[in-house]
Short mmCIF file of C-alpha atoms in Angstrom, two decimals:
data_model
loop_
_atom_site.label_atom_id
_atom_site.label_comp_id
_atom_site.label_asym_id
_atom_site.label_seq_id
_atom_site.Cartn_x
_atom_site.Cartn_y
_atom_site.Cartn_z
CA MET A 1 137.48 78.79 152.68
CA VAL A 2 135.80 77.64 149.48
CA ARG A 3 132.50 79.14 150.62
CA LEU A 4 134.21 82.44 151.41
CA ILE A 5 135.81 82.63 147.96
CA ALA A 6 132.53 81.70 146.26
CA GLY A 7 130.71 84.38 148.23
CA LEU A 8 133.28 87.02 147.30
CA VAL A 9 133.08 86.05 143.62
CA GLY A 10 129.27 86.26 143.72
CA LEU A 11 129.45 89.60 145.48
CA PHE A 12 131.86 90.90 142.85
CA PHE A 13 129.62 89.94 139.95
CA SER A 14 126.55 91.29 141.72
CA GLY A 15 128.36 94.58 142.28
CA MET A 16 129.42 94.79 138.64
CA LEU A 17 125.85 94.08 137.54
CA LEU A 18 124.52 96.83 139.80
CA ILE A 19 127.15 99.30 138.56
CA SER A 20 126.31 98.48 134.92
CA PHE A 21 122.60 98.97 135.58
CA VAL A 22 123.12 102.32 137.31
CA THR A 23 125.53 103.52 134.61
CA GLY A 24 123.16 102.50 131.82
CA ALA A 25 120.19 104.17 133.50
CA TYR A 26 122.19 107.37 134.03
CA THR A 27 123.31 107.41 130.38
CA ALA A 28 119.76 106.82 129.14
CA VAL A 29 118.50 109.79 131.19
CA THR A 30 121.32 112.22 130.46
CA GLU A 31 122.00 111.21 126.85
CA PRO A 32 118.71 110.07 125.25
CA VAL A 33 118.89 108.42 121.84
CA ALA A 34 118.28 110.89 119.05
CA PRO A 35 115.07 110.18 117.13
CA THR A 36 115.58 108.61 113.71
CA VAL A 37 113.83 109.61 110.52
CA GLU A 38 111.95 106.30 110.54
CA SER A 39 110.71 106.81 114.09
CA GLN A 40 109.39 110.26 113.16
CA PHE A 41 107.74 109.50 109.84
CA HIS A 42 107.06 105.75 109.76
CA LYS A 43 103.44 104.94 110.63
CA HIS A 44 101.88 101.84 112.13
CA PRO A 45 99.24 100.04 110.03
CA LYS A 46 95.78 101.55 109.91
CA LYS A 47 92.96 99.94 111.82
CA VAL A 48 90.90 97.75 109.51
CA SER A 49 88.55 94.89 110.35
CA PHE A 50 87.85 91.66 108.48
CA LYS A 51 85.18 89.01 108.88
CA HIS A 52 87.89 86.43 109.60
CA ASP A 53 89.24 88.36 112.59
CA GLY A 54 88.93 86.93 116.08
CA PRO A 55 88.56 83.38 117.42
CA PHE A 56 85.14 82.92 115.80
CA GLY A 57 85.93 84.62 112.50
CA SER A 58 85.56 82.92 109.14
CA TYR A 59 86.45 83.87 105.60
CA ASP A 60 83.96 85.79 103.47
CA LYS A 61 84.13 83.84 100.20
CA ALA A 62 82.61 86.69 98.21
CA GLN A 63 85.35 88.98 99.51
CA LEU A 64 88.03 86.40 98.71
CA GLN A 65 86.74 86.14 95.15
CA ARG A 66 86.89 89.91 94.82
CA GLY A 67 90.41 89.87 96.24
CA LEU A 68 91.45 87.25 93.70
CA LYS A 69 90.12 89.52 90.96
CA VAL A 70 92.23 92.42 92.24
CA TYR A 71 95.30 90.21 92.46
CA ALA A 72 94.74 88.75 88.98
CA GLU A 73 94.12 92.09 87.26
CA VAL A 74 96.48 94.33 89.22
CA CYS A 75 99.02 92.62 91.47
CA SER A 76 99.90 89.63 89.28
CA ALA A 77 101.58 91.90 86.75
CA CYS A 78 104.57 92.08 89.11
CA HIS A 79 104.06 89.71 92.04
CA SER A 80 104.06 85.92 92.03
CA LEU A 81 101.93 83.61 94.14
CA ASN A 82 104.00 80.46 93.85
CA GLN A 83 102.63 78.61 96.89
CA VAL A 84 99.08 78.52 95.54
CA ALA A 85 97.71 76.22 92.84
CA PHE A 86 94.73 77.04 90.63
CA ARG A 87 92.80 74.09 92.10
CA ASN A 88 92.99 75.76 95.52
CA PHE A 89 90.50 78.32 94.22
CA GLU A 90 87.75 75.74 94.70
CA ASP A 91 88.02 76.65 98.40
CA LEU A 92 86.84 80.15 97.45
CA GLY A 93 83.55 78.78 96.13
CA TYR A 94 84.44 78.24 92.48
CA SER A 95 83.32 75.07 90.72
CA GLU A 96 85.73 72.69 89.01
CA ASP A 97 84.80 74.06 85.57
CA GLU A 98 85.27 77.65 86.76
CA VAL A 99 88.72 76.78 88.11
CA LYS A 100 89.65 75.24 84.75
CA ALA A 101 88.50 78.42 83.02
CA ILE A 102 90.50 80.62 85.40
CA ALA A 103 93.64 78.54 84.88
CA LYS A 104 93.26 78.48 81.10
CA GLY A 105 92.58 82.22 80.89
CA TRP A 106 95.36 83.34 83.23
CA LYS A 107 97.31 86.08 81.47
CA THR A 108 100.70 84.50 82.25
CA GLU A 109 101.10 81.06 80.75
CA VAL A 110 102.90 78.21 82.49
CA PRO A 111 106.53 77.52 81.46
CA SER A 112 106.84 74.24 79.59
CA ILE A 113 108.91 72.33 77.04
CA ASN A 114 107.87 71.80 73.44
CA PRO A 115 107.72 67.98 73.16
CA GLU A 116 108.57 68.10 69.45
CA THR A 117 111.60 70.40 69.57
CA GLY A 118 112.68 70.23 73.19
CA GLU A 119 112.80 74.03 73.27
CA PRO A 120 111.37 76.12 76.13
CA ALA A 121 107.74 77.04 75.57
CA THR A 122 104.62 78.03 77.46
CA ARG A 123 101.15 76.56 77.69
CA PRO A 124 97.79 77.50 79.21
CA GLY A 125 97.45 76.70 82.88
CA LEU A 126 95.85 73.60 84.36
CA PRO A 127 94.11 73.33 87.77
CA SER A 128 97.11 71.36 89.08
CA ASP A 129 99.59 74.14 88.20
CA LYS A 130 100.92 76.65 90.69
CA ILE A 131 100.20 80.31 89.84
CA PRO A 132 102.93 81.19 87.28
CA SER A 133 105.35 84.02 87.97
CA PRO A 134 105.11 87.04 85.65
CA TYR A 135 108.90 86.85 85.14
CA ALA A 136 111.13 84.08 83.85
CA ASN A 137 113.63 84.52 86.70
CA GLU A 138 114.97 86.97 89.27
CA THR A 139 117.19 88.73 86.74
CA ALA A 140 114.23 89.45 84.48
CA ALA A 141 112.18 90.65 87.47
CA ARG A 142 114.89 93.09 88.56
CA ALA A 143 115.44 94.31 85.02
CA ALA A 144 111.77 95.21 84.73
CA ASN A 145 111.58 96.95 88.13
CA ASN A 146 114.59 99.27 88.37
CA ASN A 147 116.63 96.47 90.03
CA ALA A 148 113.97 95.96 92.75
CA LEU A 149 112.72 92.40 93.21
CA PRO A 150 108.92 92.20 93.66
CA PRO A 151 108.34 89.76 96.54
CA ASP A 152 106.16 86.68 96.28
CA LEU A 153 102.85 87.37 98.00
CA SER A 154 101.89 83.84 99.05
CA LEU A 155 102.90 84.34 102.70
CA MET A 156 103.10 88.12 102.83
CA THR A 157 100.49 88.55 105.56
CA LYS A 158 102.43 86.08 107.73
CA ALA A 159 105.76 87.73 106.99
CA ARG A 160 104.67 91.18 108.16
CA HIS A 161 103.47 92.30 111.58
CA ASN A 162 99.69 92.74 111.52
CA GLY A 163 99.86 91.46 107.95
CA PRO A 164 96.36 92.16 106.53
CA ALA A 165 96.34 95.68 107.97
CA TYR A 166 99.90 96.19 106.67
CA VAL A 167 98.87 95.22 103.12
CA TYR A 168 95.78 97.45 103.28
CA SER A 169 97.76 100.38 104.68
CA LEU A 170 100.55 100.04 102.15
CA LEU A 171 98.13 100.02 99.21
CA THR A 172 96.21 103.05 100.46
CA GLY A 173 99.11 104.88 102.09
CA TYR A 174 100.95 106.58 99.24
CA GLN A 175 101.35 110.28 100.03
CA ALA A 176 103.09 113.41 98.90
CA VAL A 177 106.58 113.79 100.37
CA PRO A 178 106.40 115.85 103.63
CA ALA A 179 108.15 119.18 103.41
CA ASN A 180 110.16 118.49 106.58
CA LEU A 181 111.48 115.10 105.42
CA PRO A 182 115.30 115.28 105.41
CA LYS A 183 116.87 115.44 101.97
CA GLU A 184 118.79 112.18 102.40
CA SER A 185 115.52 110.34 103.11
CA ARG A 186 113.57 111.71 100.17
CA PRO A 187 112.66 109.20 97.45
CA GLY A 188 115.12 109.01 94.60
CA THR A 189 114.50 108.12 90.98
CA GLY A 190 111.96 105.33 90.65
CA LEU A 191 110.96 105.44 94.33
CA HIS A 192 107.69 106.50 95.93
CA TYR A 193 107.03 107.87 99.42
CA ASN A 194 104.90 105.63 101.62
CA PRO A 195 105.02 106.11 105.42
CA TYR A 196 103.70 102.57 106.02
CA PHE A 197 106.81 101.04 104.44
CA ALA A 198 109.75 100.47 106.79
CA ASN A 199 112.26 102.80 105.11
CA LEU A 200 109.58 105.17 103.76
CA ASN A 201 110.60 104.84 100.10
CA LEU A 202 109.05 102.12 97.99
CA ALA A 203 110.04 100.97 94.49
CA MET A 204 106.47 99.88 93.75
CA ALA A 205 104.38 102.59 92.15
CA PRO A 206 100.84 102.96 93.54
CA PRO A 207 99.07 99.87 92.14
CA LEU A 208 95.57 101.10 92.99
CA THR A 209 95.23 104.35 91.10
CA GLY A 210 91.51 105.01 91.42
CA ASP A 211 88.00 103.64 91.70
CA ASP A 212 86.62 101.08 89.22
CA GLN A 213 90.07 99.80 88.33
CA VAL A 214 88.49 96.34 88.25
CA THR A 215 84.89 95.21 87.87
CA PHE A 216 83.63 92.88 90.57
CA ASP A 217 81.37 90.05 89.44
CA ASP A 218 79.00 90.49 92.39
CA GLY A 219 78.34 94.15 91.58
CA THR A 220 80.24 95.57 94.57
CA LYS A 221 81.53 99.09 93.94
CA ALA A 222 85.27 98.80 93.30
CA THR A 223 86.47 101.76 95.31
CA LYS A 224 90.15 102.06 96.11
CA ASP A 225 89.45 101.24 99.76
CA GLN A 226 87.28 98.23 98.82
CA MET A 227 89.92 96.79 96.48
CA ALA A 228 92.66 97.18 99.10
CA THR A 229 90.52 95.51 101.77
CA ASP A 230 89.54 92.62 99.51
CA VAL A 231 93.04 91.83 98.27
CA ALA A 232 94.35 92.00 101.86
CA ALA A 233 91.72 89.40 102.84
CA PHE A 234 92.64 87.26 99.83
CA LEU A 235 96.35 87.33 100.76
CA THR A 236 95.40 86.32 104.29
CA TRP A 237 93.74 83.26 102.80
CA THR A 238 96.79 82.41 100.64
CA ALA A 239 98.94 82.50 103.78
CA GLU A 240 96.45 80.66 106.01
CA PRO A 241 94.10 78.59 103.83
CA LYS A 242 93.29 76.24 106.74
CA MET A 243 92.59 78.98 109.29
CA GLU A 244 88.91 78.07 109.68
CA ALA A 245 89.75 74.39 110.26
CA ARG A 246 92.42 75.40 112.76
CA LYS A 247 89.94 77.54 114.72
CA THR A 248 87.35 74.74 114.68
CA ALA A 249 89.94 72.23 115.94
CA GLY A 250 91.06 74.68 118.62
CA TRP A 251 87.55 75.18 119.97
CA ALA A 252 86.86 71.42 119.87
CA SER A 253 90.06 70.79 121.83
CA LEU A 254 89.19 73.49 124.37
CA ILE A 255 85.71 72.08 124.93
CA PHE A 256 87.14 68.57 125.30
CA LEU A 257 89.67 69.76 127.89
CA ILE A 258 86.97 71.56 129.87
CA ILE A 259 84.75 68.46 129.93
CA PHE A 260 87.74 66.22 130.72
CA THR A 261 88.76 68.50 133.60
CA ALA A 262 85.23 68.43 135.01
CA LEU A 263 85.09 64.62 134.80
CA CYS A 264 88.48 64.32 136.47
CA TYR A 265 87.33 66.57 139.31
CA LEU A 266 84.09 64.62 139.78
CA SER A 267 86.03 61.34 139.75
CA TYR A 268 88.38 62.73 142.37
CA ARG A 269 85.45 63.73 144.61
CA THR A 270 83.84 60.30 144.17
CA ILE A 271 86.97 58.25 144.86
CA TRP A 272 88.02 60.24 147.92
CA ALA A 273 84.53 61.03 149.22
CA ASP A 274 84.86 58.71 152.27
CA LYS A 275 88.46 59.55 153.01
CA LYS A 276 89.59 62.09 155.56
CA HIS A 277 92.04 64.71 154.33
#
């Protein structure tokens, strides 16, 4: 009796599942979902390659230094990098003295306290300091950016799908508003059309306005495309500073496992060589 009831209950739920599947499939065919504005106009990131791509890739330190220059002279006016300390720049190939000079010459000083008066003050950066934010707090940041909060860029390439390509595409993707873009989706006051941004309208004005906006120390031509590529690589490093070590450890582990597997197989053949299976 119990088995009969259990079978009937199972049959009932199986039937309901089948009915739901058929009904859903019929609805999807007869009443397709209307395309949204985002699905029509939003674009996937452009294809762009970096030296650090792939399982054997490694960072190009010259490119990272150029990317730091773009961040320091362009992006740092609005965006913080609060997970990175000045001393981390030694990993980019800078010497200890060069790092000290970069920290001391950073255009935003580090918040501090005047030891004589106890009042808030600022001081030049030290290698041990994190990169200072351009704003005192969130309220000040919003007040300076039409109530939009510029995000911290430390982990941006990890926070966005296909992060480096997303950053590159966003910086080079500002366009004129399409004529067929619905009125309700057109950028309002203080907004800029960018099809690589999720909702198409971005509060950030185009940060890269033309070639030679910065001067690279290694003589590389600072085209708009070059600057976008370099800063995207630099922000990949800020998000994954140990990527090269991780890849090295991964390959070492893989090689060890292959050798270990081979030794285990040979041991198995040796131990059971005179045994009948």
